[in-house]
XYZ file of C-alpha atoms in Angstrom:
104
model
C 95.778 113.618 90.070
C 96.303 114.366 86.353
C 99.098 113.807 84.187
C 99.342 115.620 80.939
C 100.816 114.269 77.523
C 101.339 117.094 74.962
C 98.871 119.436 76.676
C 96.030 116.505 76.551
C 94.833 115.603 80.166
C 94.518 111.956 81.282
C 93.001 111.511 84.752
C 94.578 109.293 86.974
C 91.812 108.570 89.404
C 88.431 109.404 90.043
C 88.519 112.066 92.947
C 87.340 111.062 96.072
C 83.516 111.734 96.309
C 80.587 109.533 97.403
C 79.753 108.549 94.014
C 82.267 106.121 93.947
C 80.407 103.083 94.095
C 83.199 101.489 96.753
C 83.068 104.391 98.892
C 79.194 104.669 98.527
C 78.899 100.907 100.022
C 81.343 101.688 102.825
C 79.479 104.555 103.915
C 76.118 103.015 103.860
C 77.722 99.912 105.691
C 79.035 101.946 108.387
C 75.887 103.864 109.098
C 76.734 106.945 107.177
C 74.124 108.281 104.732
C 74.721 110.785 101.483
C 72.361 113.613 101.775
C 72.413 116.752 99.612
C 75.514 115.455 97.718
C 77.322 115.351 101.233
C 78.495 112.652 103.827
C 76.099 112.817 106.488
C 74.690 116.056 104.799
C 77.912 118.127 105.794
C 81.070 117.239 104.124
C 81.856 116.697 100.401
C 84.549 113.991 100.673
C 84.453 110.593 102.342
C 88.164 110.725 103.122
C 89.835 113.384 105.262
C 92.498 113.928 107.601
C 90.817 116.337 109.900
C 86.951 116.649 110.645
C 87.157 114.894 113.938
C 83.625 115.478 114.801
C 82.657 113.101 111.877
C 84.887 110.275 112.893
C 84.182 107.777 115.511
C 86.119 107.110 118.546
C 89.615 105.415 117.663
C 89.360 101.722 116.679
C 85.587 102.067 115.627
C 85.163 101.826 111.854
C 83.761 105.266 110.383
C 82.056 106.381 107.410
C 84.683 109.120 107.076
C 88.362 107.554 106.940
C 91.763 109.252 106.363
C 93.085 106.346 104.359
C 94.526 107.537 100.935
C 93.703 105.776 97.384
C 97.135 105.222 96.375
C 98.314 104.849 92.567
C 101.680 104.379 90.847
C 102.417 105.912 87.310
C 105.453 105.822 85.495
C 106.174 109.200 84.253
C 108.013 109.471 81.054
C 109.936 112.165 78.862
C 106.591 112.759 77.198
C 104.835 114.034 80.228
C 104.842 117.493 80.294
C 103.595 117.951 83.922
C 101.673 116.637 86.724
C 98.821 118.049 88.611
C 97.945 116.932 92.156
C 95.312 119.143 93.701
C 92.602 119.025 96.343
C 89.291 118.515 95.448
C 88.505 122.164 95.820
C 90.406 122.739 92.413
C 88.165 120.161 90.790
C 84.983 121.475 92.127
C 85.462 124.590 90.226
C 87.501 123.595 87.097
C 87.482 120.638 84.751
C 90.664 118.657 83.727
C 91.394 120.536 80.695
C 91.080 123.982 82.004
C 93.409 122.799 84.593
C 95.887 121.910 81.925
C 95.335 125.246 80.241
C 96.422 127.114 83.599
C 99.820 125.198 83.149
C 100.731 125.704 79.521
C 101.446 129.026 77.594
């Protein structure tokens, strides 16, 4: 997520990738591995709604979870816009480039 103030970006959270230390520790503790930059060598994220083949049976802890990271922020009149996008956007562009697509 990204909030802009006068066309300058402020990243609201780290994107949901394995390199986030808490996610990496959780993955390893639950028997998962990060291989080729992917969870179990297959998936670029450690949180997803689908990908059932990578989740364990209901009630069992899994390295792949669907629990979101939730953050709250108070937007003000100074904020021009708010960008919320999937990891696919952030794979191909940086924060300032995304801002450039939203501003004239």
